[in-house]
Coordinates of C-alpha atoms in Angstrom, one line a residue:
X1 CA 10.8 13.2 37.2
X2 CA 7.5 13.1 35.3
X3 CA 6.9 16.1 32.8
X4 CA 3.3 14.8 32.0
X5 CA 4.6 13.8 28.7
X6 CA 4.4 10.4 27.3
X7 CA 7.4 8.3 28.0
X8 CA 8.4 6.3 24.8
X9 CA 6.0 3.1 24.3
X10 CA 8.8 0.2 23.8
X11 CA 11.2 1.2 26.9
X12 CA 7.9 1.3 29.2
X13 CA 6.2 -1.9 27.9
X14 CA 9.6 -3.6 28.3
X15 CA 10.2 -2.9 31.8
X16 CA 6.8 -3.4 33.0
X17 CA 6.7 -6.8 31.5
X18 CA 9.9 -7.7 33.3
X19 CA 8.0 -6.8 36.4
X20 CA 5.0 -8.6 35.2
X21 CA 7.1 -11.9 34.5
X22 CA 9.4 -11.8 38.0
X23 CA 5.5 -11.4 40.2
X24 CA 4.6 -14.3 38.3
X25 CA 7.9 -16.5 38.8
X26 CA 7.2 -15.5 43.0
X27 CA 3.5 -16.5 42.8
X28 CA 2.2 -12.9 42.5
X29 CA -0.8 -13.0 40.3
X30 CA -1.8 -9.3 40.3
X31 CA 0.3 -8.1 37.5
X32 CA -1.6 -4.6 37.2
X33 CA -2.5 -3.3 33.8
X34 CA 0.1 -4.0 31.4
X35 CA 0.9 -1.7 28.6
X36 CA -0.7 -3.1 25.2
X37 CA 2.0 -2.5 22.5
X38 CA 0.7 -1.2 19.1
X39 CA -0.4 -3.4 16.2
X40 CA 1.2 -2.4 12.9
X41 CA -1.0 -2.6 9.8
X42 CA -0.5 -5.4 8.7
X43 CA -1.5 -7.3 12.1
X44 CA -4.7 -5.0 12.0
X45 CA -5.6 -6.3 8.4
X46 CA -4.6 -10.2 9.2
X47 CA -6.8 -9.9 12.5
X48 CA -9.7 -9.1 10.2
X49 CA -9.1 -11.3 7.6
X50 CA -9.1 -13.9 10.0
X51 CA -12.3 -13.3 11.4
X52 CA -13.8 -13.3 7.9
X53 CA -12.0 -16.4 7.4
X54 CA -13.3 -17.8 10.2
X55 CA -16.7 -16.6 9.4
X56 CA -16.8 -17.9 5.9
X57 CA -14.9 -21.5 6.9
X58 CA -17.7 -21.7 10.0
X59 CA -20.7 -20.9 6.8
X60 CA -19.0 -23.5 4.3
X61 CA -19.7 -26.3 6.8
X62 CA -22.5 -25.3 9.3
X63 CA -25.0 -22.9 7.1
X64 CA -28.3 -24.5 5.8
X65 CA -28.8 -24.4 1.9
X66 CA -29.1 -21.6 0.3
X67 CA -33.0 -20.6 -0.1
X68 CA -34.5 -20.2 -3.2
X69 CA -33.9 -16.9 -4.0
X70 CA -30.3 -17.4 -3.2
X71 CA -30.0 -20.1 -5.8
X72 CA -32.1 -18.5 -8.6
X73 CA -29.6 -15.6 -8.0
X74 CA -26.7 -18.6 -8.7
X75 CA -22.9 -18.9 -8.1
X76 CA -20.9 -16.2 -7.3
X77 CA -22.9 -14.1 -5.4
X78 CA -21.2 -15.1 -2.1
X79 CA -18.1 -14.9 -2.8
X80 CA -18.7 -11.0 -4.3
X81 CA -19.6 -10.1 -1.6
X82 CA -16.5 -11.5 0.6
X83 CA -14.6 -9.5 -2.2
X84 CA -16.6 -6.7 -1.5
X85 CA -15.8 -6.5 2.1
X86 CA -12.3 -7.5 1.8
X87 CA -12.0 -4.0 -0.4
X88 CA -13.1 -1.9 2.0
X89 CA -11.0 -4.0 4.8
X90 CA -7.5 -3.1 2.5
X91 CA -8.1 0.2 1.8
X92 CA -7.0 1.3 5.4
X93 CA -3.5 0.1 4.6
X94 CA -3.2 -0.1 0.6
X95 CA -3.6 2.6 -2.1
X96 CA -5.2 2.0 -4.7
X97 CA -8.6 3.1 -7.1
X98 CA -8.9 -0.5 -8.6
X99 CA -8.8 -3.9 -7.1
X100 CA -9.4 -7.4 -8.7
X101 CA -9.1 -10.8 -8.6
X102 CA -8.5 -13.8 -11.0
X103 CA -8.3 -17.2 -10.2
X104 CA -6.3 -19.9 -13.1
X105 CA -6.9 -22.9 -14.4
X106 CA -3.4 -24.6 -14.5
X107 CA -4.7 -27.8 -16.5
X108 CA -6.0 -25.2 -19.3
X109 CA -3.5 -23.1 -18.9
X110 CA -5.8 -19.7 -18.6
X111 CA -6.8 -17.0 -15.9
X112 CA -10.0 -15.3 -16.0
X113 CA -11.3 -13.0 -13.5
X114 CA -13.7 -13.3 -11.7
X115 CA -14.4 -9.3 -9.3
X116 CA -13.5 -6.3 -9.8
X117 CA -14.3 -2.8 -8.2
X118 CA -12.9 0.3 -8.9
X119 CA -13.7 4.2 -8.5
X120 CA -11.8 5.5 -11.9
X121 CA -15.1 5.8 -14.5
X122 CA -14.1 3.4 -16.9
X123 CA -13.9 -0.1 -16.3
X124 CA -12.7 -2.2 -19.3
X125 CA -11.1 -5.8 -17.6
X126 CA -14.4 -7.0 -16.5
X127 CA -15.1 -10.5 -14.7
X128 CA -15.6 -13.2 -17.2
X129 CA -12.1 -11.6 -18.9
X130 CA -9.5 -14.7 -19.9
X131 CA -6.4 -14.3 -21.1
X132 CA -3.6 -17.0 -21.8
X133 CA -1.7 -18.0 -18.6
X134 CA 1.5 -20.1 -20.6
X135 CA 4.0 -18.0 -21.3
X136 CA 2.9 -15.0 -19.9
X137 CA 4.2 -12.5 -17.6
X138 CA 1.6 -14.0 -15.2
X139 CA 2.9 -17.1 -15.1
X140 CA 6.8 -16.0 -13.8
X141 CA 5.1 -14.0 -11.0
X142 CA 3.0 -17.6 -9.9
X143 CA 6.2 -19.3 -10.3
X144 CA 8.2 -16.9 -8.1
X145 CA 5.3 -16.4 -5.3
X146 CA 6.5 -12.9 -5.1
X147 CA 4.3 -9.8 -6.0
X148 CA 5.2 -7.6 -9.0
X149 CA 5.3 -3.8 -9.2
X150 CA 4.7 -2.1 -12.0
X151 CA 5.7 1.7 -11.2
X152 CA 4.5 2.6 -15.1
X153 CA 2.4 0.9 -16.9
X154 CA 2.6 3.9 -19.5
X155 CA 6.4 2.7 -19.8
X156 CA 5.5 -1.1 -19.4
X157 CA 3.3 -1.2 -22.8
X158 CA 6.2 0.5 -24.4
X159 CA 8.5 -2.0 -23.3
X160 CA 5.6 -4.9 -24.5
X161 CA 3.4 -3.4 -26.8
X162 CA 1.9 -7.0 -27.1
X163 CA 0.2 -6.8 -23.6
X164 CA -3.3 -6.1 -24.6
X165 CA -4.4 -6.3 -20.6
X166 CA -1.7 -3.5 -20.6
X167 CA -3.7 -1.4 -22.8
X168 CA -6.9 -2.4 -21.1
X169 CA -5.8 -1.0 -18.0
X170 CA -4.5 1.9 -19.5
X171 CA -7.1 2.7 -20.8
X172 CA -9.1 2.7 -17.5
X173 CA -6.7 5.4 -17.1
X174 CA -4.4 2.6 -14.5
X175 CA -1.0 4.4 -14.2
X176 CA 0.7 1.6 -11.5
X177 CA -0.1 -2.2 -10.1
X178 CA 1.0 -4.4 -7.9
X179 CA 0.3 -7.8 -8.8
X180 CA 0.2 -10.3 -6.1
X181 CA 0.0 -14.3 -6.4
X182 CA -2.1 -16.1 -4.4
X183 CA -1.7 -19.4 -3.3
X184 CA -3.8 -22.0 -1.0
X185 CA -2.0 -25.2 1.1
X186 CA 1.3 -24.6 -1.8
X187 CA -1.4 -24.6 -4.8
X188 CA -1.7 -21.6 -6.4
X189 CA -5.3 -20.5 -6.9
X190 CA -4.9 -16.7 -8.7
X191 CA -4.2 -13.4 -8.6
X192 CA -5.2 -10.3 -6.2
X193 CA -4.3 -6.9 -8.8
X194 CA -3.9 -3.4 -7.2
X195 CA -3.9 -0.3 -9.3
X196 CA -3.6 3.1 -9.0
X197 CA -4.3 6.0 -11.4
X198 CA -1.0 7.4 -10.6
X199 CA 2.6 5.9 -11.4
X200 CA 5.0 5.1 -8.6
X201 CA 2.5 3.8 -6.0
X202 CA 3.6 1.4 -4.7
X203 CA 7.0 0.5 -2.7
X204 CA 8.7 -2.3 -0.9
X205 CA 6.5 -1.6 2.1
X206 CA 3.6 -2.7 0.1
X207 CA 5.2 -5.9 -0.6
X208 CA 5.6 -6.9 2.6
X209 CA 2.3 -5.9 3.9
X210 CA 1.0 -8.4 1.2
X211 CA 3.5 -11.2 2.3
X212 CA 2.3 -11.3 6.0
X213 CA -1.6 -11.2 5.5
X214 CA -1.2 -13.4 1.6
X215 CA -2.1 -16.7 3.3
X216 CA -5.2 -15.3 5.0
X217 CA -6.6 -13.6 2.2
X218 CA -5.8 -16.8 -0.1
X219 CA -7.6 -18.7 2.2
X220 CA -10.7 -15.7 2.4
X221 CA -11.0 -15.9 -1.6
X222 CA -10.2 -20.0 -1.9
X223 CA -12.7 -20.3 0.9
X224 CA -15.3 -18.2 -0.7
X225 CA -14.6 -20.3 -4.1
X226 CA -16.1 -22.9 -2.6
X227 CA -19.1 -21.4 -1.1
X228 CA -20.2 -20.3 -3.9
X229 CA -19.6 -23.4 -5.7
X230 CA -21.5 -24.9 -3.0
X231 CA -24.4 -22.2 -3.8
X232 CA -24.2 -23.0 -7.3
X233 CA -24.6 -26.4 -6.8
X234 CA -27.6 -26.4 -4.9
X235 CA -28.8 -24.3 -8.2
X236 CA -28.3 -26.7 -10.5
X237 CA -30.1 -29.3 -8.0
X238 CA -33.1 -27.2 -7.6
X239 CA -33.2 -27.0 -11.5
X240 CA -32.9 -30.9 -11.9
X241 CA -35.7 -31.3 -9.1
X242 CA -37.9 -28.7 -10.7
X243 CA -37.7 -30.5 -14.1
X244 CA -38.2 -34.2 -12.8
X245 CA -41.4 -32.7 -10.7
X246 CA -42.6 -31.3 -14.5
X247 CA -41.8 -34.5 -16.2
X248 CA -44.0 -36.2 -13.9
X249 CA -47.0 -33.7 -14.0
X250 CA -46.9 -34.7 -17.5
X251 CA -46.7 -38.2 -17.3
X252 CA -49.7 -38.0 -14.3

């Protein structure tokens, strides 16, 4: 008997999709309205990072050049923005007051970053910021593919007073991270950094949030590389055209 109360979603969706499939096997098309079973975070967050994927990959190959203004503004302007939204797209499912990204250079052996937002006042790892890659703590979490938790950094630097990034993010008043590799078609392209300004944020659960939407969000930020290097490109093009047209007026 019906109490008006919501039966439980699983035993429901389950039965009527046993209905569903035996109308089907008998030729009955009409299968009624079946139940929709709920999407757990971290389906929400790869459904939209696929359609920004898609968005960008569909702009790398069918947008027109970039105008003008777009290329006097240069490189890297497309793919802060991507970062931008992707922020605001995580923070329904991660915590965290500070996010970045950094991208390596395997031949030189270095990592720089390249974005960075945050909410805590001080911001001392800027983009342009390189540090050594070889040897580093970095380098053992792109070699394992797995994220790294750090429950406190305060701890951490105690443990490795050498780590001056350490003491850069502590001093941005960072208490916790989770440091997540990112890799593109088995190549690894960088890092994705979350931090919070209080220790013991982050769990297990975090972890394998990352794990199932890390392919689409490497794929976001590798995909967003190259439009901007695309834009910058074009840049350098209108710079050389501009030049040759001057060198001619002078030679007129």
């Amino acid at each position: 008997m019906r109490d008006g109360r919501r039966q439980p979603h699983s035993t429901t969706s389950l039965a009527d999709y046993m209905a569903a499939n035996e109308k089907l096997r008998h030729g009955q098309f009409d299968t009624g309205n079946l139940p929709v079973p709920p999407r757990d975070a971290a389906q929400r967050l790869a459904d939209n990072l696929k359609a920004l994927a898609t968005a960008l990959e569909i702009g790398l190959h069918a947008t027109p050049a970039p105008s003008p203004m777009t290329a006097h503004i240069g490189g890297g302007v497309l793919l802060d923005e991507i970062l931008d939204r992707v922020y605001v797209e995580f923070q329904d499912f991660l915590p965290y007051d500070r996010m970045g990204v950094s991208v390596v250079d395997v031949a030189a052996g270095t990592v720089t970053a390249i974005w960075a937002r945050t909410s805590v006042p001080r911001q001392r790892i800027r983009k342009g910021y390189t540090a050594h890659l070889d040897g580093s703590s970095l380098q053992a979490v792109l070699a394992s593919g797995e994220p790294r938790i750090i429950d406190d950094l305060q701890h951490y630097l105690k443990q490795h007073p050498d780590s001056y990034s350490t003491k850069l993010a502590l001093s941005e008043g960072i208490r916790s991270s989770m440091t997540c590799p990112l890799m593109a078609n088995g190549v690894p392209i960088g890092f994705v950094f979350f931090s919070s300004a209080q220790p013991h944020t982050y769990t297990e659960a975090h972890i394998a949030l990352y794990r199932q939407v890390s392919t689409v969000l490497a794929t976001v930020i590798s995909q967003g590389l190259a439009n901007s290097e695309q834009t910058r490109q074009y840049a350098h093009l209108q710079r050389v055209n501009a030049l040759l047209h001057d060198l001619r007026d002078g030679l007129a």
